Amino acid sequence: MNARDIGKQRQDAHPKGTPRYYNNPNAEDTIGVTGEIAFARKYGLEIDDSIRPEGDGHVDFEVNVNQNKVTIDVKTARKAYNLLIKEWEIENCADVLVLAEYKPNGKIKFIGWETKDIMKIMPKKIFSSLGIVNYHRSKDELRPMSQLDSLLGR
């Protein structure tokens, strides 16, 4: 199954839909799945392509780092200027949050990453007309992917 199919199935699993940033209701899910697939390929992981009406619990991957379970969520955006975590999501988000940029050709560029604990102390702001309050950290302030590569043994 490809990213477009998984993205459509994920969006269709929400009977009343969820707020979307794009006119195409499947675009956001497809972009997100594309980021997950690229991350899985880079780090030799499996994506969870199951469809859950209640969502994935804000976790895309679970890995072991120094014999500790660490959860990872890949946040993929067309305009990846900031790592954004919704205010209501922060308590239940993954341990590690990765910012990825979706390029027009469908390619993914990993920008950087940060921990949940650091994101909790970041400022909050509304970035769109949807009125969603997000914790945010500029892409220029994120930890480099080389550090995550080292932690994950790549």
PDB file of C-alpha atoms in Angstrom, residues 3-4 7-8 11 20-34 76-78 102:
ATOM      1  CA  ALA A   3       1.183   6.716   1.170  1.00  0.00           C
ATOM      2  CA  ARG A   4      -1.821   8.088  -0.736  1.00  0.00           C
ATOM      3  CA  GLY A   7      -3.550   8.609   4.016  1.00  0.00           C
ATOM      4  CA  LYS A   8      -7.029   8.345   2.484  1.00  0.00           C
ATOM      5  CA  GLN A  11      -8.815  10.299   6.967  1.00  0.00           C
ATOM      6  CA  ARG A  20      -7.429  19.992   7.862  1.00  0.00           C
ATOM      7  CA  TYR A  21      -4.996  22.592   6.607  1.00  0.00           C
ATOM      8  CA  TYR A  22      -5.601  21.761   2.921  1.00  0.00           C
ATOM      9  CA  ASN A  23      -8.658  21.752   0.635  1.00  0.00           C
ATOM     10  CA  ASN A  24      -8.015  18.092  -0.161  1.00  0.00           C
ATOM     11  CA  PRO A  25      -8.952  16.363   3.116  1.00  0.00           C
ATOM     12  CA  ASN A  26      -6.500  13.527   2.414  1.00  0.00           C
ATOM     13  CA  ALA A  27      -3.453  15.712   1.675  1.00  0.00           C
ATOM     14  CA  GLU A  28      -2.365  16.151   5.298  1.00  0.00           C
ATOM     15  CA  ASP A  29      -2.591  12.428   6.086  1.00  0.00           C
ATOM     16  CA  THR A  30      -0.789  11.519   2.845  1.00  0.00           C
ATOM     17  CA  ILE A  31       2.036  13.970   3.611  1.00  0.00           C
ATOM     18  CA  GLY A  32       2.315  12.530   7.122  1.00  0.00           C
ATOM     19  CA  VAL A  33       2.437   8.935   5.894  1.00  0.00           C
ATOM     20  CA  THR A  34       5.091   9.865   3.323  1.00  0.00           C
ATOM     21  CA  THR A  76       5.899  16.226   8.206  1.00  0.00           C
ATOM     22  CA  ALA A  77       4.898  19.512   6.584  1.00  0.00           C
ATOM     23  CA  ARG A  78       5.171  21.230   3.215  1.00  0.00           C
ATOM     24  CA  TYR A 102       7.638  17.250   2.182  1.00  0.00           C
TER      25      TYR A 102
END
